[in-house]
Structures are given as C-alpha cells and as structure tokens.
Amino acid sequence: MKIGIVCYPTFGGSGVVATELGKALAANGHQVHFITYSQPARLDFFSANLFYHEVSISKYPLFDFPPYELALASKLVDVVRFEQLDILHVHYAIPHASAAFMAKQILATYGIHIPVVTTLHGTDITLVGKDPSYNPVVTFSINKSDGVTAVSNNLREDTFAHFDIKRDIKVIYNFIDFNRFHRKRADHFKKAIAPENERILVHTSNFRKVKRTQDVIRVFHKVRDVIPCKLLMVGDGPDRVYSEQLCRELDVCNDVRFLGKQDAIEDILSVSDLFLIPSESESFGLAALEAMACHVPVISSDAGGLPELNQDGFSGYIDPIGDIDAMAQHALYILSNEEILSQFKENAFKRAQDFDLKYVLPQYEAYYMQIIDEVQSLA
Ligand code: GMT
C-alpha cells in the first residue's frame, strides 16, 4: 500500500505512535509518506520506503494566526495526487481530521476518492476536543472519516459519551517495538545515579497539568522516608518548575534528578526499578508501556485507559487519582523486597508483550484494507 501519515512531529505520544507505525509499515514493504510541518523526531534514518513532505506555512503579515489547516489540506491534495496514495492516516483529530476531510472533498473534484482513517489519541478528545470552540468540528470530522480508531476502550467510550458520534470506532492499542525497548545492561549509568545501589524510581512525561507531576514528588518523598532511593524526572513542560519547587520544600533535591527531554529513554528505563504515572487523564499510557517493556513495574492512577494496560497486583498497582498514600505504600511493597521486586519486573515485561508491535501492526494493515475496500465499493 501507499500510505500517507499525518501527525505532530514532536516527542508527544501521538507523534511517537504515528512515526513508529510508519517505520514499521515501511519495513513491512509499504510505501509511507509523512506529511507534517517538520521532520518527525523519531524519523532519523534513511529507508527506501519512507518519504517526508514538509508543510510550509505562508507567513503573510495579515495573518496573526497562519492557517496551518489550509496549508496541510493543500499539501495532502498534492501528495495524494502525485504520489498516488491509497489511504491517508491522520493521528490526533485536531486539526488533522478536518484538514483531511477538506483534502478529500477537493480530491473528489479530480475523481480521486481517498480513504481517510483518523486515530484518536487522548487529549484531542478528553481535553481540547471537548472544548466548545472545537467540539462541532471534531464531531463532524470524526463522523466524516472513513475509519476511526482509538487507542483504548476507555477513549472510545469517552468519545461516544462527549460527542454525537454516528459511526463505530475501532480500538487499536498503542504498541511497543522490543527491538528498541528492552532492558540493557547499563552498570555505569546505574552507578552514577545510585552509587549506594539505591532503588531508582522514574517518571517520564511532558510535565503538563494532567500528568500530576507533583504527585510523583510526593510519592517519592514518602518512599524515601523508608528506603534509600533516587528519582529520575524525564521530560519537560509547564509543571516542571512546580515540581522542582516542591522538591525544595520537601528537601529531597539531592535525590531527584530532572533530566529534561531525552532521546535514549530506554537507557534510563533500563536502570530503573519503578515507574510512576499518577495522571488525572491518560488515554492509554505509552510511557508506562515503554517502561514495562524494559522490565519496570508501574504504579499508576486509575485514570482513562491505564487499567487496560497496567494489571493491578501483577505488573504493578493501580490507585485512585491523587491517592499519594496508597501509591507510596504500593511502591514500598514492591521495592522493599528483592524477590517481590524481581517478580513484578518479570510480570511487567510479560504484560508488555501483549502489546508487541508484531500483533498490532497487522491490525492496522487489515483495517486499512477494509476501509480501502469500503470506499472503493462506494465510489
Ligand atoms: O501524553 C500526552 O500528553 C501526549 C499525548 C499526545 O497526544 O501526544 O499522548 C496521548 O497519546 C498517547 C499515544 O496514543 C497515549 O499513550 C497517551 O496516553 C495520551 N495522553 C493522554 O491521554 C494524556
């Protein structure tokens, strides 16, 4: 197939899923065309089957807000026509699904009926999409997509609950590529972070409000009162400053390292003993899956799709959003005993295997074929 992929080219979960999916499709013999405003962060190598088309946005002085959606729609028309794409797959509804709808209408005037699949990732529904300023457009463009997927059952249900959706939504979970994410030996790094062999807790996110990064610090503070440990905070965003401030107030700065944005996240996970994800909203929790693939058990909140990934008492524990005491107690249970920790690490890895790319890639391929057939039969 010739597949066009539209996504945010940043480090965010939706961009990561889109880019990893595109790379896997290309490795499986499909021709994949990324159409974005800059090179996706993880698209950092050459492959004969991978193409990148940059959407350039006119900076005419009249525009306080350059119309990216129009530039994207025009680029989609151009790429679909001249590369003769079979299908467009847009990740994150806003504004990709409505730009794809516009491109589809324009292409129809050339006699081209391009199938469009939209993948809902989370905040496009749970946060931004629900906002009245976007809701009608999100509803319309979901209903007008030829195929729609969501990354968890919870996100699917949430979409039906908050939008007037007249079509089915298929759940295709986030996935993990074990070629990249596996536990590596990283003794030097471990020694540098935890010279006295302290336990290492880790959190990775974009430090937005929904991630509740201060809960991570509070849980760590309670755990550190009982056992020697270190905390790695990976990523950056608006709430980082508040988390740093809380570290000072709780006097834990010497044991907390803010590492900022990191590419080689698997190296950091490889030295870690426990992953904390206390989010107040999380459609799936790709960051937790990456940790589990590296044998790191997870203490998560019960938000969104997290319980579809983390298995309570097996790959880690699930506690109510904001329940710092429960999270700390469960963390201590896992970390205090070597045998229990080893068992949870093994279980986390086992659970991650259910989301292996090799199971999820064929689901996307089959879905594309189904949607292409449906659109062709209507044309
Ligand atoms: O986590 C974020 O805030 C980034 C966000 C995104 O859209 O880039 O991630 C969302 O999509 C990921 C991939 O499908 C999911 O694993 C994350 O759970 C989801 N984040 C939220 O729902 C908050």
Tab-separated table of C-alpha atoms and ligand atoms in Angstrom:
chain	number	residue	atom	x	y	z
A	1	MET	CA	0.000	0.000	0.000
A	2	LYS	CA	0.978	3.658	-0.391
A	3	ILE	CA	0.107	5.283	2.922
A	4	GLY	CA	0.112	8.967	3.884
A	5	ILE	CA	0.637	9.665	7.601
A	6	VAL	CA	-0.180	12.999	9.227
A	7	CYS	CA	0.902	13.654	12.814
A	8	TYR	CA	2.505	16.087	15.218
A	9	PRO	CA	6.216	15.649	14.587
A	10	THR	CA	7.146	16.243	18.237
A	11	PHE	CA	8.039	13.906	21.115
A	12	GLY	CA	4.356	13.599	22.204
A	13	GLY	CA	2.793	10.135	22.393
A	14	SER	CA	0.626	10.547	19.291
A	15	GLY	CA	3.616	11.612	17.180
A	16	VAL	CA	5.678	8.719	18.531
A	17	VAL	CA	2.957	6.167	17.738
A	18	ALA	CA	2.464	7.621	14.231
A	19	THR	CA	6.183	7.647	13.476
A	20	GLU	CA	6.858	4.154	14.848
A	21	LEU	CA	3.839	2.838	12.947
A	22	GLY	CA	5.075	4.451	9.714
A	23	LYS	CA	8.552	2.982	10.185
A	24	ALA	CA	7.124	-0.485	10.837
A	25	LEU	CA	4.816	-0.262	7.796
A	26	ALA	CA	7.786	0.785	5.637
A	27	ALA	CA	9.849	-2.118	6.989
A	28	ASN	CA	6.944	-4.395	6.030
A	29	GLY	CA	7.153	-3.279	2.384
A	30	HIS	CA	4.609	-0.438	2.270
A	31	GLN	CA	5.482	2.984	0.896
A	32	VAL	CA	4.952	5.535	3.665
A	33	HIS	CA	4.702	9.303	3.182
A	34	PHE	CA	4.855	11.524	6.287
A	35	ILE	CA	3.162	14.882	5.795
A	36	THR	CA	3.965	17.264	8.663
A	37	TYR	CA	5.371	20.749	9.360
A	38	SER	CA	8.774	19.377	10.365
A	39	GLN	CA	10.668	16.103	10.310
A	40	PRO	CA	9.166	13.742	12.969
A	41	ALA	CA	11.520	13.373	15.948
A	42	ARG	CA	11.965	9.620	15.578
A	43	LEU	CA	12.285	9.652	11.762
A	44	ASP	CA	16.047	9.918	11.898
A	45	PHE	CA	17.330	7.411	9.326
A	46	PHE	CA	17.088	6.607	5.626
A	47	SER	CA	14.763	3.944	4.227
A	48	ALA	CA	13.843	3.453	0.566
A	49	ASN	CA	10.165	3.168	1.568
A	50	LEU	CA	9.962	6.310	3.711
A	51	PHE	CA	9.216	9.799	2.392
A	52	TYR	CA	8.798	13.110	4.135
A	53	HIS	CA	6.798	16.057	2.760
A	54	GLU	CA	7.078	19.313	4.660
A	55	VAL	CA	4.007	21.515	5.025
A	56	SER	CA	5.230	25.068	4.658
A	57	ILE	CA	3.010	27.816	6.022
A	58	SER	CA	2.812	31.238	4.442
A	59	LYS	CA	3.855	33.971	6.909
A	60	TYR	CA	1.912	36.814	5.217
A	61	PRO	CA	1.795	39.771	7.687
A	62	LEU	CA	-2.022	39.873	7.601
A	63	PHE	CA	-2.095	36.533	9.426
A	64	ASP	CA	-1.959	36.796	13.195
A	65	PHE	CA	-2.692	33.074	13.071
A	66	PRO	CA	-1.216	31.421	9.953
A	67	PRO	CA	-3.831	28.965	8.581
A	68	TYR	CA	-1.928	25.683	9.069
A	69	GLU	CA	-5.001	23.563	8.399
A	70	LEU	CA	-5.366	25.031	4.888
A	71	ALA	CA	-1.678	24.575	4.109
A	72	LEU	CA	-1.911	20.972	5.321
A	73	ALA	CA	-5.049	20.283	3.257
A	74	SER	CA	-3.356	21.701	0.131
A	75	LYS	CA	-0.265	19.599	0.774
A	76	LEU	CA	-2.410	16.486	1.238
A	77	VAL	CA	-4.120	17.123	-2.112
A	78	ASP	CA	-0.730	17.492	-3.770
A	79	VAL	CA	0.847	14.392	-2.207
A	80	VAL	CA	-2.203	12.142	-2.711
A	81	ARG	CA	-2.436	13.138	-6.383
A	82	PHE	CA	1.186	12.941	-7.354
A	83	GLU	CA	2.310	10.036	-5.170
A	84	GLN	CA	-0.953	8.184	-5.900
A	85	LEU	CA	-1.568	7.287	-2.275
A	86	ASP	CA	-4.058	4.532	-1.391
A	87	ILE	CA	-5.006	5.846	2.034
A	88	LEU	CA	-4.451	8.735	4.471
A	89	HIS	CA	-3.993	8.010	8.166
A	90	VAL	CA	-4.220	11.095	10.377
A	91	HIS	CA	-3.154	10.984	14.025
A	92	TYR	CA	-4.778	13.347	16.561
A	93	ALA	CA	-8.122	14.737	15.467
A	94	ILE	CA	-7.298	18.452	15.771
A	95	PRO	CA	-6.779	19.797	13.128
A	96	HIS	CA	-5.665	16.762	11.130
A	97	ALA	CA	-9.052	15.091	10.681
A	98	SER	CA	-10.746	18.248	9.398
A	99	ALA	CA	-7.792	19.074	7.094
A	100	ALA	CA	-8.065	15.529	5.698
A	101	PHE	CA	-11.807	15.986	5.175
A	102	MET	CA	-11.163	19.183	3.211
A	103	ALA	CA	-8.461	17.471	1.113
A	104	LYS	CA	-10.841	14.565	0.463
A	105	GLN	CA	-13.508	16.931	-0.894
A	106	ILE	CA	-11.006	18.685	-3.159
A	107	LEU	CA	-9.603	15.360	-4.413
A	108	ALA	CA	-13.120	14.185	-5.268
A	109	THR	CA	-13.272	17.005	-7.827
A	110	TYR	CA	-10.333	15.283	-9.563
A	111	GLY	CA	-12.179	11.945	-9.431
A	112	ILE	CA	-9.931	10.659	-6.626
A	113	HIS	CA	-11.676	9.027	-3.649
A	114	ILE	CA	-9.044	8.845	-0.950
A	115	PRO	CA	-9.975	6.842	2.174
A	116	VAL	CA	-9.210	8.660	5.451
A	117	VAL	CA	-8.529	6.923	8.770
A	118	THR	CA	-8.403	9.067	11.924
A	119	THR	CA	-6.743	7.840	15.115
A	120	LEU	CA	-7.891	9.467	18.346
A	121	HIS	CA	-5.063	9.622	20.870
A	122	GLY	CA	-6.425	11.214	24.018
A	123	THR	CA	-6.249	14.920	24.674
A	124	ASP	CA	-7.740	15.571	21.201
A	125	ILE	CA	-10.910	14.131	22.789
A	126	THR	CA	-10.598	14.344	26.580
A	127	LEU	CA	-9.222	17.875	26.832
A	128	VAL	CA	-9.028	20.003	23.693
A	129	GLY	CA	-11.770	18.381	21.625
A	130	LYS	CA	-14.426	18.736	24.336
A	131	ASP	CA	-13.883	22.480	24.398
A	132	PRO	CA	-16.929	24.145	22.778
A	133	SER	CA	-14.604	26.068	20.440
A	134	TYR	CA	-13.606	22.778	18.753
A	135	ASN	CA	-16.402	20.307	19.546
A	136	PRO	CA	-18.566	20.762	16.397
A	137	VAL	CA	-15.574	20.405	14.062
A	138	VAL	CA	-14.197	17.379	15.934
A	139	THR	CA	-17.631	15.699	15.907
A	140	PHE	CA	-18.088	16.406	12.198
A	141	SER	CA	-14.633	15.225	11.157
A	142	ILE	CA	-14.868	12.013	13.202
A	143	ASN	CA	-18.246	11.259	11.608
A	144	LYS	CA	-16.869	12.036	8.130
A	145	SER	CA	-13.707	9.917	8.425
A	146	ASP	CA	-13.924	6.605	6.570
A	147	GLY	CA	-12.384	4.790	9.509
A	148	VAL	CA	-11.738	5.831	13.117
A	149	THR	CA	-9.555	4.147	15.709
A	150	ALA	CA	-8.998	4.927	19.397
A	151	VAL	CA	-6.030	3.796	21.484
A	152	SER	CA	-8.135	2.252	24.297
A	153	ASN	CA	-11.674	1.165	25.093
A	154	ASN	CA	-11.851	3.970	27.606
A	155	LEU	CA	-11.071	6.580	24.950
A	156	ARG	CA	-13.623	5.007	22.624
A	157	GLU	CA	-16.301	5.211	25.353
A	158	ASP	CA	-15.296	8.759	26.234
A	159	THR	CA	-15.665	9.780	22.588
A	160	PHE	CA	-19.202	8.350	22.426
A	161	ALA	CA	-20.056	9.993	25.740
A	162	HIS	CA	-18.955	13.515	24.784
A	163	PHE	CA	-19.567	13.779	21.041
A	164	ASP	CA	-22.543	12.995	18.834
A	165	ILE	CA	-20.875	10.112	17.023
A	166	LYS	CA	-22.830	8.226	14.374
A	167	ARG	CA	-20.255	5.607	13.439
A	168	ASP	CA	-18.245	2.840	15.025
A	169	ILE	CA	-14.771	3.349	16.458
A	170	LYS	CA	-12.252	0.526	16.407
A	171	VAL	CA	-9.866	0.104	19.317
A	172	ILE	CA	-6.246	-0.478	18.327
A	173	TYR	CA	-3.954	-0.204	21.341
A	174	ASN	CA	-0.575	1.525	21.467
A	175	PHE	CA	2.265	-0.888	20.762
A	176	ILE	CA	5.918	-1.412	21.597
A	177	ASP	CA	8.899	-2.340	19.452
A	178	PHE	CA	11.046	-4.707	21.523
A	179	ASN	CA	13.966	-4.209	19.144
A	180	ARG	CA	14.338	-0.809	20.698
A	181	PHE	CA	12.735	-1.169	24.128
A	182	HIS	CA	14.360	-3.915	26.155
A	183	ARG	CA	16.341	-3.946	29.376
A	184	LYS	CA	20.003	-3.284	28.633
A	185	ARG	CA	22.983	-3.562	30.927
A	186	ALA	CA	23.839	-0.005	31.943
A	187	ASP	CA	26.012	-0.519	35.046
A	188	HIS	CA	27.972	2.709	34.582
A	189	PHE	CA	24.856	4.813	34.393
A	190	LYS	CA	23.282	2.996	37.342
A	191	LYS	CA	26.410	3.566	39.458
A	192	ALA	CA	26.408	7.270	38.579
A	193	ILE	CA	22.760	7.721	39.563
A	194	ALA	CA	22.632	5.385	42.560
A	195	PRO	CA	26.185	4.880	43.907
A	196	GLU	CA	24.943	3.072	47.026
A	197	ASN	CA	22.707	0.797	44.963
A	198	GLU	CA	19.616	2.757	45.976
A	199	ARG	CA	16.313	1.901	44.261
A	200	ILE	CA	15.595	4.084	41.227
A	201	LEU	CA	12.109	5.469	40.581
A	202	VAL	CA	11.351	7.156	37.276
A	203	HIS	CA	8.715	9.352	35.662
A	204	THR	CA	8.621	10.463	32.021
A	205	SER	CA	6.107	12.909	30.588
A	206	ASN	CA	5.546	16.305	29.030
A	207	PHE	CA	5.018	17.796	32.537
A	208	ARG	CA	1.547	19.063	31.738
A	209	LYS	CA	-1.123	19.507	34.408
A	210	VAL	CA	-2.841	16.203	33.527
A	211	LYS	CA	0.331	14.314	34.454
A	212	ARG	CA	0.196	15.425	38.144
A	213	THR	CA	3.988	15.529	38.371
A	214	GLN	CA	3.806	16.919	41.909
A	215	ASP	CA	2.135	13.656	42.977
A	216	VAL	CA	5.269	11.904	41.702
A	217	ILE	CA	7.416	14.030	44.032
A	218	ARG	CA	5.069	13.476	46.990
A	219	VAL	CA	5.016	9.695	46.487
A	220	PHE	CA	8.809	9.669	46.190
A	221	HIS	CA	9.127	11.736	49.371
A	222	LYS	CA	7.137	9.111	51.321
A	223	VAL	CA	9.054	6.194	49.833
A	224	ARG	CA	12.414	7.861	50.541
A	225	ASP	CA	11.428	8.267	54.189
A	226	VAL	CA	11.551	4.469	54.453
A	227	ILE	CA	14.119	3.174	51.940
A	228	PRO	CA	17.115	4.773	50.215
A	229	CYS	CA	16.103	5.716	46.694
A	230	LYS	CA	16.560	8.145	43.813
A	231	LEU	CA	14.053	9.686	41.413
A	232	LEU	CA	14.623	10.466	37.730
A	233	MET	CA	12.239	13.011	36.217
A	234	VAL	CA	12.474	12.827	32.420
A	235	GLY	CA	10.890	15.345	30.030
A	236	ASP	CA	9.957	18.964	30.250
A	237	GLY	CA	6.885	21.160	30.283
A	238	PRO	CA	4.942	23.808	32.164
A	239	ASP	CA	4.673	21.933	35.502
A	240	ARG	CA	8.374	21.138	35.813
A	241	VAL	CA	9.002	24.345	37.728
A	242	TYR	CA	6.317	23.466	40.319
A	243	SER	CA	7.762	20.003	40.772
A	244	GLU	CA	11.238	21.465	41.279
A	245	GLN	CA	9.808	23.889	43.816
A	246	LEU	CA	8.106	21.040	45.689
A	247	CYS	CA	11.402	19.133	45.821
A	248	ARG	CA	12.943	22.122	47.582
A	249	GLU	CA	10.035	22.406	50.026
A	250	LEU	CA	10.213	18.697	50.861
A	251	ASP	CA	14.016	18.789	50.947
A	252	VAL	CA	14.501	15.910	48.504
A	253	CYS	CA	16.516	17.761	45.824
A	254	ASN	CA	19.676	15.735	46.487
A	255	ASP	CA	17.874	12.564	45.486
A	256	VAL	CA	15.880	13.871	42.499
A	257	ARG	CA	17.385	14.474	39.064
A	258	PHE	CA	15.456	16.446	36.431
A	259	LEU	CA	16.957	15.166	33.173
A	260	GLY	CA	14.896	17.214	30.679
A	261	LYS	CA	13.931	15.759	27.288
A	262	GLN	CA	15.881	12.621	26.455
A	263	ASP	CA	16.152	10.593	23.241
A	264	ALA	CA	17.587	7.383	24.678
A	265	ILE	CA	14.742	6.822	27.107
A	266	GLU	CA	15.317	3.035	27.024
A	267	ASP	CA	18.762	3.515	28.639
A	268	ILE	CA	17.189	5.395	31.556
A	269	LEU	CA	14.396	2.836	31.932
A	270	SER	CA	16.985	0.048	31.910
A	271	VAL	CA	18.406	1.176	35.267
A	272	SER	CA	15.013	1.885	36.836
A	273	ASP	CA	13.083	-0.165	39.407
A	274	LEU	CA	9.676	1.512	39.396
A	275	PHE	CA	7.723	3.796	37.044
A	276	LEU	CA	5.246	6.353	38.445
A	277	ILE	CA	2.345	7.638	36.311
A	278	PRO	CA	-0.264	9.307	38.550
A	279	SER	CA	-2.069	11.113	35.662
A	280	GLU	CA	-5.559	12.560	36.059
A	281	SER	CA	-6.260	11.735	32.405
A	282	GLU	CA	-4.426	9.178	30.260
A	283	SER	CA	-5.997	7.513	27.253
A	284	PHE	CA	-3.507	4.642	27.247
A	285	GLY	CA	-0.111	5.491	28.788
A	286	LEU	CA	2.531	4.727	26.164
A	287	ALA	CA	5.244	5.932	28.561
A	288	ALA	CA	4.222	3.199	31.032
A	289	LEU	CA	4.287	0.567	28.286
A	290	GLU	CA	7.830	1.641	27.342
A	291	ALA	CA	8.838	1.191	30.990
A	292	MET	CA	7.198	-2.240	31.243
A	293	ALA	CA	8.995	-3.392	28.087
A	294	CYS	CA	12.234	-2.585	29.956
A	295	HIS	CA	11.092	-4.727	32.944
A	296	VAL	CA	9.972	-1.769	35.056
A	297	PRO	CA	6.772	-2.266	37.107
A	298	VAL	CA	4.264	0.587	37.206
A	299	ILE	CA	2.363	2.444	39.918
A	300	SER	CA	-0.412	4.183	38.028
A	301	SER	CA	-3.567	6.097	38.760
A	302	ASP	CA	-6.867	4.592	37.641
A	303	ALA	CA	-7.358	7.310	35.005
A	304	GLY	CA	-8.634	6.604	31.493
A	305	GLY	CA	-7.120	3.583	29.762
A	306	LEU	CA	-4.347	2.934	32.308
A	307	PRO	CA	-6.207	-0.069	33.807
A	308	GLU	CA	-6.305	-1.608	30.301
A	309	LEU	CA	-2.508	-1.663	30.369
A	310	ASN	CA	-1.350	-1.953	33.967
A	311	GLN	CA	-2.628	-5.052	35.783
A	312	ASP	CA	-3.269	-4.339	39.451
A	313	GLY	CA	-1.131	-6.590	41.682
A	314	PHE	CA	0.656	-8.110	38.666
A	315	SER	CA	2.569	-5.587	36.521
A	316	GLY	CA	2.310	-3.002	39.323
A	317	TYR	CA	-0.556	-1.336	41.158
A	318	ILE	CA	-3.460	0.934	40.254
A	319	ASP	CA	-4.564	3.534	42.811
A	320	PRO	CA	-7.191	6.298	42.747
A	321	ILE	CA	-6.091	9.603	41.196
A	322	GLY	CA	-4.365	11.702	43.873
A	323	ASP	CA	-4.117	8.899	46.476
A	324	ILE	CA	-0.484	9.578	47.403
A	325	ASP	CA	-0.561	7.299	50.479
A	326	ALA	CA	-1.798	4.264	48.551
A	327	MET	CA	0.733	4.840	45.771
A	328	ALA	CA	3.575	5.186	48.284
A	329	GLN	CA	2.504	2.056	50.188
A	330	HIS	CA	2.322	0.020	46.991
A	331	ALA	CA	5.679	1.392	45.856
A	332	LEU	CA	7.208	0.358	49.180
A	333	TYR	CA	5.670	-3.113	48.926
A	334	ILE	CA	7.287	-3.616	45.506
A	335	LEU	CA	10.641	-2.045	46.354
A	336	SER	CA	11.314	-3.337	49.869
A	337	ASN	CA	11.863	-6.961	48.996
A	338	GLU	CA	14.267	-8.231	46.323
A	339	GLU	CA	12.189	-11.292	45.429
A	340	ILE	CA	8.945	-9.349	45.130
A	341	LEU	CA	10.655	-6.706	43.004
A	342	SER	CA	12.082	-9.342	40.633
A	343	GLN	CA	8.636	-10.918	40.272
A	344	PHE	CA	6.983	-7.575	39.461
A	345	LYS	CA	9.738	-6.769	36.952
A	346	GLU	CA	9.167	-10.082	35.196
A	347	ASN	CA	5.377	-9.556	35.248
A	348	ALA	CA	5.674	-6.042	33.816
A	349	PHE	CA	7.706	-7.407	30.915
A	350	LYS	CA	5.169	-10.230	30.379
A	351	ARG	CA	2.299	-7.749	30.262
A	352	ALA	CA	4.176	-5.508	27.808
A	353	GLN	CA	4.495	-8.466	25.442
A	354	ASP	CA	0.708	-8.367	24.883
A	355	PHE	CA	1.284	-5.030	23.094
A	356	ASP	CA	4.119	-6.200	20.853
A	357	LEU	CA	4.282	-4.357	17.528
A	358	LYS	CA	4.081	-7.735	15.784
A	359	TYR	CA	0.462	-8.135	16.990
A	360	VAL	CA	-0.639	-4.523	16.457
A	361	LEU	CA	0.853	-3.819	13.013
A	362	PRO	CA	-1.350	-6.450	11.263
A	363	GLN	CA	-4.415	-4.885	12.915
A	364	TYR	CA	-3.647	-1.547	11.243
A	365	GLU	CA	-2.878	-3.231	7.907
A	366	ALA	CA	-6.133	-5.196	7.974
A	367	TYR	CA	-8.089	-2.078	8.950
A	368	TYR	CA	-6.566	-0.087	6.060
A	369	MET	CA	-7.548	-2.860	3.607
A	370	GLN	CA	-11.087	-2.957	4.980
A	371	ILE	CA	-11.503	0.842	4.691
A	372	ILE	CA	-9.977	0.966	1.183
A	373	ASP	CA	-12.419	-1.763	0.046
A	374	GLU	CA	-15.381	0.038	1.614
A	375	VAL	CA	-14.514	3.371	-0.041
A	376	GLN	CA	-13.854	1.724	-3.414
A	377	SER	CA	-17.190	-0.070	-3.321
A	378	LEU	CA	-18.979	3.265	-2.731
A	379	ALA	CA	-17.063	5.213	-5.427
B	1	GMT	O1	0.585	12.257	26.975
B	1	GMT	C1	0.487	13.290	26.342
B	1	GMT	O2	0.092	14.350	26.838
B	1	GMT	C2	0.829	13.276	24.876
B	1	GMT	C3	-0.314	12.717	24.123
B	1	GMT	C4	-0.261	13.007	22.657
B	1	GMT	O3	-1.345	13.082	22.119
B	1	GMT	O4	0.759	13.150	22.027
B	1	GMT	O5	-0.384	11.306	24.399
B	1	GMT	C5	-1.620	10.694	24.194
B	1	GMT	O6	-1.428	9.738	23.171
B	1	GMT	C6	-0.586	8.622	23.523
B	1	GMT	C7	-0.408	7.750	22.289
B	1	GMT	O7	-1.617	7.251	21.813
B	1	GMT	C8	-1.207	7.880	24.710
B	1	GMT	O8	-0.415	6.759	25.072
B	1	GMT	C9	-1.289	8.845	25.900
B	1	GMT	O9	-1.914	8.180	26.978
B	1	GMT	C10	-2.118	10.052	25.509
B	1	GMT	N1	-2.063	11.053	26.585
B	1	GMT	C11	-3.164	11.413	27.268
B	1	GMT	O10	-4.263	10.916	27.099
B	1	GMT	C12	-2.957	12.453	28.317
